[in-house]
Amino acid sequence: MASECNGSSELKLPEIKFTKLFINGRFVDSISGKTFETRDPRNGDVIALVAEGDKEDVDAAVMAARVAFDHGRWPRMSGFERGRIMMKFADLIEEHKEELAILESLDAGKLFHFNKMFDIPGGASMVRYYAGAADKIHGETLKCSGEFQAYTLMEPIGVVGHVIPWNFPSVMFFTKVAPALAAGCTMIVKPAEQTPLSALYYASLAKEAGIPDGVLNVITGFGPTAGAAIASHMDVDAISFTGSTKVGRLIMEAAAKSNLKSVSLELGGKSPLIVFNDVDVDMTVNLAKGAIFFNKIDKNQYERVLSYIAHGKREGATLLTGGKPCGEKGYFIEPTIFINVEQDMLIAKDEIFGPVMSLMKFKTIDEAIEKANNTIYGLAAGIVTKDLNVANRVSRSIRAGIIWINCYLAFDQDCPYGGYKMSGFGRDLGLHALKKYLQEKTVITPIFGSPW
Ligand code: ADP
């Protein structure tokens, strides 16, 4: 039974090489000496004890990143040179693909083949994509009014904090780290406490590739301690966060109360899939299955999802299938479908982040648009139809950061990703993401000598 829910059940635990904080190019214990357990979500077994970073460790990492930014080579070397080192980093990621895919499966409960075919090579591709952009970052020449000419310089924003979630540990790591590296920033990454291992492995590969000490630091630990210390740090110039809307608010509050660091937030979503009646049913069923039933979860999430399922039943939605734990070990839940769902039900409004699908009917295009927009979120939406006019109209009317037409969850490093409304602001991926890690400086000079 368990193997029906979990395709990675045959994997053996590899040697876990990296479990300490990575600060200034070295793996070190946390100052407190504390560690925490990271578990295999398939069976709840402890995989490794990992250093638990806290405020003092964040201080040390920020200091290393500060020195590397203010005095180090990375922001000062040519974009071409940074790009070359990043290409080496990408090669190393691919060389270690197999081991990383196993590690990620065990730590995050994600399917091994997915990791090996998509998440890990996808990370390497992102590094290459931004490596190629590193020497093409430039400002513009401005005409001004005649007496003066001006130009802009695009400069790295400084020390960046990246706080990332558990659902795609590798993809998230590179989504944040690759553009920030290309821009010439130095950084501290805090992976999710559920999935700390791959980030530490990547830190070791970054060093091997030649990324100078202090440029990329990894602090493993918990959100309210290590994460909060990054968000409120006076010497962190920008924070890029992906996670829940609740924590996004805390990050923004901490930034406002400390040094007004630049903030970008990629938060929760409640992304509708709007299916019109002209579609190929088999294709649509496959697409809908892939949209909601593909990722895997941990213990807290497991309990949360089960409580949403109970809520759905109490609120009067009809459980068509699923709704129960899957297997005797691990944190897996059967694919679950509710029908007769009303707009004001919790399962229709909240982000569940689990294999639970809520089906609602609509009669007109306007009704579909209204229902799709009836959420505080605006991350993504899918449209399934053969009618181009319908697809165009609906895609322009949905207030969400990405619209998938006749597909779902299609990502590419070239396609910006981020939210409208309470799904956050700022964009990851694409060349736009570089902007989060750059400052624009204007330089003005008189054309005919100083008028003063
Ligand atoms: P999810 O629900 O997807 O796990 P969270 O928002 O809880 O998302 O967590 C995403 C990341 O934010 C994790 O790395 C977590 O440790 C971190 N985090 C949680 N609480 C805080 C906080 N108060 N301040 C900063 N980071 C936090």
PDB file of N, CA and C in Angstrom, residues 320-393:
ATOM      1  N   LEU A 320     -16.093  12.648  -2.878  1.00  0.00           N
ATOM      2  CA  LEU A 320     -16.266  11.716  -4.002  1.00  0.00           C
ATOM      3  C   LEU A 320     -15.309  10.543  -3.862  1.00  0.00           C
ATOM      4  N   THR A 321     -14.080  10.819  -3.477  1.00  0.00           N
ATOM      5  CA  THR A 321     -13.086   9.746  -3.326  1.00  0.00           C
ATOM      6  C   THR A 321     -11.978  10.197  -2.376  1.00  0.00           C
ATOM      7  N   GLY A 322     -11.262   9.225  -1.811  1.00  0.00           N
ATOM      8  CA  GLY A 322     -10.110   9.519  -0.960  1.00  0.00           C
ATOM      9  C   GLY A 322     -10.534   9.983   0.426  1.00  0.00           C
ATOM     10  N   GLY A 323      -9.676  10.858   0.994  1.00  0.00           N
ATOM     11  CA  GLY A 323     -10.020  11.448   2.282  1.00  0.00           C
ATOM     12  C   GLY A 323      -9.352  10.789   3.467  1.00  0.00           C
ATOM     13  N   LYS A 324      -8.555   9.708   3.204  1.00  0.00           N
ATOM     14  CA  LYS A 324      -7.961   8.987   4.332  1.00  0.00           C
ATOM     15  C   LYS A 324      -6.433   8.929   4.204  1.00  0.00           C
ATOM     16  N   PRO A 325      -5.722   8.629   5.324  1.00  0.00           N
ATOM     17  CA  PRO A 325      -4.279   8.402   5.217  1.00  0.00           C
ATOM     18  C   PRO A 325      -4.002   7.244   4.275  1.00  0.00           C
ATOM     19  N   CYS A 326      -2.832   7.271   3.667  1.00  0.00           N
ATOM     20  CA  CYS A 326      -2.467   6.242   2.697  1.00  0.00           C
ATOM     21  C   CYS A 326      -1.283   5.448   3.240  1.00  0.00           C
ATOM     22  N   GLY A 327      -1.432   4.172   3.457  1.00  0.00           N
ATOM     23  CA  GLY A 327      -0.339   3.360   4.003  1.00  0.00           C
ATOM     24  C   GLY A 327      -0.281   3.501   5.511  1.00  0.00           C
ATOM     25  N   GLU A 328       0.497   2.584   6.136  1.00  0.00           N
ATOM     26  CA  GLU A 328       0.550   2.615   7.598  1.00  0.00           C
ATOM     27  C   GLU A 328       1.683   3.474   8.131  1.00  0.00           C
ATOM     28  N   LYS A 329       2.719   3.664   7.298  1.00  0.00           N
ATOM     29  CA  LYS A 329       3.855   4.473   7.734  1.00  0.00           C
ATOM     30  C   LYS A 329       3.925   5.729   6.895  1.00  0.00           C
ATOM     31  N   GLY A 330       4.616   6.746   7.448  1.00  0.00           N
ATOM     32  CA  GLY A 330       4.845   7.951   6.664  1.00  0.00           C
ATOM     33  C   GLY A 330       3.636   8.860   6.683  1.00  0.00           C
ATOM     34  N   TYR A 331       3.755   9.948   5.936  1.00  0.00           N
ATOM     35  CA  TYR A 331       2.756  11.005   6.008  1.00  0.00           C
ATOM     36  C   TYR A 331       2.109  11.202   4.649  1.00  0.00           C
ATOM     37  N   PHE A 332       1.403  10.189   4.213  1.00  0.00           N
ATOM     38  CA  PHE A 332       0.794  10.244   2.887  1.00  0.00           C
ATOM     39  C   PHE A 332      -0.729  10.178   3.005  1.00  0.00           C
ATOM     40  N   ILE A 333      -1.383  10.883   2.106  1.00  0.00           N
ATOM     41  CA  ILE A 333      -2.848  10.951   2.132  1.00  0.00           C
ATOM     42  C   ILE A 333      -3.376  10.581   0.755  1.00  0.00           C
ATOM     43  N   GLU A 334      -4.491   9.864   0.750  1.00  0.00           N
ATOM     44  CA  GLU A 334      -5.072   9.455  -0.538  1.00  0.00           C
ATOM     45  C   GLU A 334      -5.461  10.676  -1.373  1.00  0.00           C
ATOM     46  N   PRO A 335      -5.331  10.581  -2.685  1.00  0.00           N
ATOM     47  CA  PRO A 335      -5.882  11.659  -3.518  1.00  0.00           C
ATOM     48  C   PRO A 335      -7.361  11.830  -3.189  1.00  0.00           C
ATOM     49  N   THR A 336      -7.757  13.056  -2.930  1.00  0.00           N
ATOM     50  CA  THR A 336      -9.092  13.322  -2.387  1.00  0.00           C
ATOM     51  C   THR A 336      -9.831  14.315  -3.282  1.00  0.00           C
ATOM     52  N   ILE A 337     -11.094  13.981  -3.590  1.00  0.00           N
ATOM     53  CA  ILE A 337     -11.888  14.905  -4.408  1.00  0.00           C
ATOM     54  C   ILE A 337     -13.217  15.187  -3.709  1.00  0.00           C
ATOM     55  N   PHE A 338     -13.506  16.479  -3.563  1.00  0.00           N
ATOM     56  CA  PHE A 338     -14.818  16.902  -3.060  1.00  0.00           C
ATOM     57  C   PHE A 338     -15.634  17.460  -4.218  1.00  0.00           C
ATOM     58  N   ILE A 339     -16.940  17.125  -4.223  1.00  0.00           N
ATOM     59  CA  ILE A 339     -17.845  17.801  -5.160  1.00  0.00           C
ATOM     60  C   ILE A 339     -18.891  18.559  -4.345  1.00  0.00           C
ATOM     61  N   ASN A 340     -19.757  19.280  -5.043  1.00  0.00           N
ATOM     62  CA  ASN A 340     -20.748  20.141  -4.387  1.00  0.00           C
ATOM     63  C   ASN A 340     -20.093  21.108  -3.414  1.00  0.00           C
ATOM     64  N   VAL A 341     -19.008  21.704  -3.867  1.00  0.00           N
ATOM     65  CA  VAL A 341     -18.281  22.657  -3.024  1.00  0.00           C
ATOM     66  C   VAL A 341     -18.851  24.051  -3.276  1.00  0.00           C
ATOM     67  N   GLU A 342     -19.103  24.782  -2.209  1.00  0.00           N
ATOM     68  CA  GLU A 342     -19.597  26.157  -2.355  1.00  0.00           C
ATOM     69  C   GLU A 342     -18.450  27.136  -2.124  1.00  0.00           C
ATOM     70  N   GLN A 343     -18.579  28.321  -2.723  1.00  0.00           N
ATOM     71  CA  GLN A 343     -17.489  29.302  -2.685  1.00  0.00           C
ATOM     72  C   GLN A 343     -17.055  29.708  -1.290  1.00  0.00           C
ATOM     73  N   ASP A 344     -18.020  29.710  -0.339  1.00  0.00           N
ATOM     74  CA  ASP A 344     -17.649  30.214   0.985  1.00  0.00           C
ATOM     75  C   ASP A 344     -17.112  29.109   1.911  1.00  0.00           C
ATOM     76  N   MET A 345     -16.976  27.892   1.413  1.00  0.00           N
ATOM     77  CA  MET A 345     -16.409  26.826   2.252  1.00  0.00           C
ATOM     78  C   MET A 345     -14.905  27.011   2.407  1.00  0.00           C
ATOM     79  N   LEU A 346     -14.412  26.582   3.566  1.00  0.00           N
ATOM     80  CA  LEU A 346     -12.979  26.739   3.837  1.00  0.00           C
ATOM     81  C   LEU A 346     -12.129  26.012   2.787  1.00  0.00           C
ATOM     82  N   ILE A 347     -12.559  24.820   2.376  1.00  0.00           N
ATOM     83  CA  ILE A 347     -11.755  24.059   1.406  1.00  0.00           C
ATOM     84  C   ILE A 347     -11.716  24.751   0.042  1.00  0.00           C
ATOM     85  N   ALA A 348     -12.666  25.669  -0.191  1.00  0.00           N
ATOM     86  CA  ALA A 348     -12.656  26.411  -1.462  1.00  0.00           C
ATOM     87  C   ALA A 348     -11.790  27.659  -1.358  1.00  0.00           C
ATOM     88  N   LYS A 349     -11.573  28.146  -0.141  1.00  0.00           N
ATOM     89  CA  LYS A 349     -10.892  29.441   0.014  1.00  0.00           C
ATOM     90  C   LYS A 349      -9.430  29.318   0.447  1.00  0.00           C
ATOM     91  N   ASP A 350      -9.151  28.383   1.352  1.00  0.00           N
ATOM     92  CA  ASP A 350      -7.804  28.301   1.931  1.00  0.00           C
ATOM     93  C   ASP A 350      -6.864  27.493   1.055  1.00  0.00           C
ATOM     94  N   GLU A 351      -5.577  27.827   1.147  1.00  0.00           N
ATOM     95  CA  GLU A 351      -4.578  26.982   0.500  1.00  0.00           C
ATOM     96  C   GLU A 351      -4.401  25.734   1.376  1.00  0.00           C
ATOM     97  N   ILE A 352      -4.627  24.558   0.809  1.00  0.00           N
ATOM     98  CA  ILE A 352      -4.533  23.327   1.599  1.00  0.00           C
ATOM     99  C   ILE A 352      -3.136  22.730   1.488  1.00  0.00           C
ATOM    100  N   PHE A 353      -2.532  22.866   0.368  1.00  0.00           N
ATOM    101  CA  PHE A 353      -1.216  22.307   0.078  1.00  0.00           C
ATOM    102  C   PHE A 353      -1.160  20.811   0.355  1.00  0.00           C
ATOM    103  N   GLY A 354      -2.056  20.115  -0.294  1.00  0.00           N
ATOM    104  CA  GLY A 354      -2.129  18.672  -0.176  1.00  0.00           C
ATOM    105  C   GLY A 354      -2.989  18.149  -1.298  1.00  0.00           C
ATOM    106  N   PRO A 355      -3.138  16.817  -1.391  1.00  0.00           N
ATOM    107  CA  PRO A 355      -3.825  16.226  -2.552  1.00  0.00           C
ATOM    108  C   PRO A 355      -5.346  16.288  -2.434  1.00  0.00           C
ATOM    109  N   VAL A 356      -5.868  17.487  -2.318  1.00  0.00           N
ATOM    110  CA  VAL A 356      -7.312  17.654  -2.121  1.00  0.00           C
ATOM    111  C   VAL A 356      -7.854  18.584  -3.204  1.00  0.00           C
ATOM    112  N   MET A 357      -8.800  18.053  -3.984  1.00  0.00           N
ATOM    113  CA  MET A 357      -9.362  18.840  -5.081  1.00  0.00           C
ATOM    114  C   MET A 357     -10.823  19.179  -4.759  1.00  0.00           C
ATOM    115  N   SER A 358     -11.181  20.446  -4.962  1.00  0.00           N
ATOM    116  CA  SER A 358     -12.565  20.865  -4.716  1.00  0.00           C
ATOM    117  C   SER A 358     -13.192  21.265  -6.044  1.00  0.00           C
ATOM    118  N   LEU A 359     -14.265  20.602  -6.416  1.00  0.00           N
ATOM    119  CA  LEU A 359     -14.879  20.882  -7.720  1.00  0.00           C
ATOM    120  C   LEU A 359     -16.102  21.790  -7.574  1.00  0.00           C
ATOM    121  N   MET A 360     -16.139  22.854  -8.387  1.00  0.00           N
ATOM    122  CA  MET A 360     -17.295  23.764  -8.426  1.00  0.00           C
ATOM    123  C   MET A 360     -17.765  23.864  -9.872  1.00  0.00           C
ATOM    124  N   LYS A 361     -19.081  24.080 -10.051  1.00  0.00           N
ATOM    125  CA  LYS A 361     -19.604  24.206 -11.419  1.00  0.00           C
ATOM    126  C   LYS A 361     -19.803  25.675 -11.764  1.00  0.00           C
ATOM    127  N   PHE A 362     -19.811  25.981 -13.082  1.00  0.00           N
ATOM    128  CA  PHE A 362     -20.196  27.330 -13.511  1.00  0.00           C
ATOM    129  C   PHE A 362     -20.972  27.217 -14.817  1.00  0.00           C
ATOM    130  N   LYS A 363     -21.783  28.267 -15.089  1.00  0.00           N
ATOM    131  CA  LYS A 363     -22.606  28.219 -16.317  1.00  0.00           C
ATOM    132  C   LYS A 363     -22.086  29.159 -17.392  1.00  0.00           C
ATOM    133  N   THR A 364     -21.544  30.322 -16.979  1.00  0.00           N
ATOM    134  CA  THR A 364     -21.088  31.304 -17.976  1.00  0.00           C
ATOM    135  C   THR A 364     -19.608  31.624 -17.748  1.00  0.00           C
ATOM    136  N   ILE A 365     -19.011  32.252 -18.765  1.00  0.00           N
ATOM    137  CA  ILE A 365     -17.594  32.647 -18.634  1.00  0.00           C
ATOM    138  C   ILE A 365     -17.444  33.640 -17.482  1.00  0.00           C
ATOM    139  N   ASP A 366     -18.381  34.575 -17.406  1.00  0.00           N
ATOM    140  CA  ASP A 366     -18.285  35.578 -16.332  1.00  0.00           C
ATOM    141  C   ASP A 366     -18.341  34.933 -14.952  1.00  0.00           C
ATOM    142  N   GLU A 367     -19.189  33.919 -14.836  1.00  0.00           N
ATOM    143  CA  GLU A 367     -19.292  33.240 -13.539  1.00  0.00           C
ATOM    144  C   GLU A 367     -17.972  32.530 -13.209  1.00  0.00           C
ATOM    145  N   ALA A 368     -17.372  31.923 -14.237  1.00  0.00           N
ATOM    146  CA  ALA A 368     -16.082  31.238 -14.012  1.00  0.00           C
ATOM    147  C   ALA A 368     -15.028  32.238 -13.560  1.00  0.00           C
ATOM    148  N   ILE A 369     -14.992  33.390 -14.225  1.00  0.00           N
ATOM    149  CA  ILE A 369     -13.999  34.413 -13.872  1.00  0.00           C
ATOM    150  C   ILE A 369     -14.250  34.902 -12.453  1.00  0.00           C
ATOM    151  N   GLU A 370     -15.514  35.137 -12.144  1.00  0.00           N
ATOM    152  CA  GLU A 370     -15.835  35.643 -10.801  1.00  0.00           C
ATOM    153  C   GLU A 370     -15.420  34.636  -9.725  1.00  0.00           C
ATOM    154  N   LYS A 371     -15.732  33.369  -9.967  1.00  0.00           N
ATOM    155  CA  LYS A 371     -15.374  32.343  -8.974  1.00  0.00           C
ATOM    156  C   LYS A 371     -13.852  32.228  -8.838  1.00  0.00           C
ATOM    157  N   ALA A 372     -13.154  32.299  -9.977  1.00  0.00           N
ATOM    158  CA  ALA A 372     -11.695  32.157  -9.941  1.00  0.00           C
ATOM    159  C   ALA A 372     -11.045  33.326  -9.207  1.00  0.00           C
ATOM    160  N   ASN A 373     -11.653  34.502  -9.334  1.00  0.00           N
ATOM    161  CA  ASN A 373     -11.068  35.681  -8.682  1.00  0.00           C
ATOM    162  C   ASN A 373     -11.541  35.849  -7.245  1.00  0.00           C
ATOM    163  N   ASN A 374     -12.459  35.007  -6.817  1.00  0.00           N
ATOM    164  CA  ASN A 374     -13.028  35.146  -5.481  1.00  0.00           C
ATOM    165  C   ASN A 374     -12.111  34.513  -4.434  1.00  0.00           C
ATOM    166  N   THR A 375     -10.923  35.019  -4.335  1.00  0.00           N
ATOM    167  CA  THR A 375      -9.943  34.512  -3.384  1.00  0.00           C
ATOM    168  C   THR A 375      -9.020  35.661  -3.011  1.00  0.00           C
ATOM    169  N   ILE A 376      -8.474  35.577  -1.810  1.00  0.00           N
ATOM    170  CA  ILE A 376      -7.525  36.624  -1.405  1.00  0.00           C
ATOM    171  C   ILE A 376      -6.196  36.444  -2.128  1.00  0.00           C
ATOM    172  N   TYR A 377      -6.006  35.268  -2.766  1.00  0.00           N
ATOM    173  CA  TYR A 377      -4.721  34.969  -3.404  1.00  0.00           C
ATOM    174  C   TYR A 377      -4.746  35.281  -4.897  1.00  0.00           C
ATOM    175  N   GLY A 378      -3.575  35.241  -5.496  1.00  0.00           N
ATOM    176  CA  GLY A 378      -3.486  35.466  -6.943  1.00  0.00           C
ATOM    177  C   GLY A 378      -2.176  34.937  -7.488  1.00  0.00           C
ATOM    178  N   LEU A 379      -1.914  33.660  -7.197  1.00  0.00           N
ATOM    179  CA  LEU A 379      -0.631  33.107  -7.628  1.00  0.00           C
ATOM    180  C   LEU A 379      -0.708  32.583  -9.067  1.00  0.00           C
ATOM    181  N   ALA A 380      -1.677  31.724  -9.317  1.00  0.00           N
ATOM    182  CA  ALA A 380      -1.724  31.057 -10.623  1.00  0.00           C
ATOM    183  C   ALA A 380      -3.151  30.635 -10.943  1.00  0.00           C
ATOM    184  N   ALA A 381      -3.385  30.327 -12.212  1.00  0.00           N
ATOM    185  CA  ALA A 381      -4.677  29.760 -12.618  1.00  0.00           C
ATOM    186  C   ALA A 381      -4.465  28.961 -13.886  1.00  0.00           C
ATOM    187  N   GLY A 382      -5.325  27.967 -14.092  1.00  0.00           N
ATOM    188  CA  GLY A 382      -5.262  27.181 -15.319  1.00  0.00           C
ATOM    189  C   GLY A 382      -6.585  27.296 -16.072  1.00  0.00           C
ATOM    190  N   ILE A 383      -6.489  27.257 -17.399  1.00  0.00           N
ATOM    191  CA  ILE A 383      -7.691  27.305 -18.234  1.00  0.00           C
ATOM    192  C   ILE A 383      -7.598  26.130 -19.213  1.00  0.00           C
ATOM    193  N   VAL A 384      -8.663  25.353 -19.312  1.00  0.00           N
ATOM    194  CA  VAL A 384      -8.659  24.269 -20.299  1.00  0.00           C
ATOM    195  C   VAL A 384      -9.815  24.507 -21.265  1.00  0.00           C
ATOM    196  N   THR A 385      -9.477  24.786 -22.497  1.00  0.00           N
ATOM    197  CA  THR A 385     -10.480  25.029 -23.530  1.00  0.00           C
ATOM    198  C   THR A 385      -9.814  24.939 -24.900  1.00  0.00           C
ATOM    199  N   LYS A 386     -10.639  24.679 -25.933  1.00  0.00           N
ATOM    200  CA  LYS A 386     -10.088  24.708 -27.295  1.00  0.00           C
ATOM    201  C   LYS A 386     -10.338  26.063 -27.939  1.00  0.00           C
ATOM    202  N   ASP A 387     -11.121  26.895 -27.269  1.00  0.00           N
ATOM    203  CA  ASP A 387     -11.541  28.167 -27.856  1.00  0.00           C
ATOM    204  C   ASP A 387     -10.543  29.269 -27.489  1.00  0.00           C
ATOM    205  N   LEU A 388      -9.810  29.725 -28.512  1.00  0.00           N
ATOM    206  CA  LEU A 388      -8.759  30.717 -28.266  1.00  0.00           C
ATOM    207  C   LEU A 388      -9.320  32.013 -27.684  1.00  0.00           C
ATOM    208  N   ASN A 389     -10.508  32.397 -28.157  1.00  0.00           N
ATOM    209  CA  ASN A 389     -11.090  33.651 -27.662  1.00  0.00           C
ATOM    210  C   ASN A 389     -11.416  33.544 -26.173  1.00  0.00           C
ATOM    211  N   VAL A 390     -11.938  32.391 -25.795  1.00  0.00           N
ATOM    212  CA  VAL A 390     -12.254  32.181 -24.369  1.00  0.00           C
ATOM    213  C   VAL A 390     -10.960  32.218 -23.564  1.00  0.00           C
ATOM    214  N   ALA A 391      -9.942  31.508 -24.068  1.00  0.00           N
ATOM    215  CA  ALA A 391      -8.660  31.466 -23.337  1.00  0.00           C
ATOM    216  C   ALA A 391      -8.088  32.871 -23.177  1.00  0.00           C
ATOM    217  N   ASN A 392      -8.147  33.657 -24.246  1.00  0.00           N
ATOM    218  CA  ASN A 392      -7.614  35.020 -24.172  1.00  0.00           C
ATOM    219  C   ASN A 392      -8.396  35.873 -23.184  1.00  0.00           C
ATOM    220  N   ARG A 393      -9.700  35.771 -23.267  1.00  0.00           N
ATOM    221  CA  ARG A 393     -10.521  36.614 -22.394  1.00  0.00           C
ATOM    222  C   ARG A 393     -10.303  36.259 -20.926  1.00  0.00           C
TER     223      ARG A 393
END
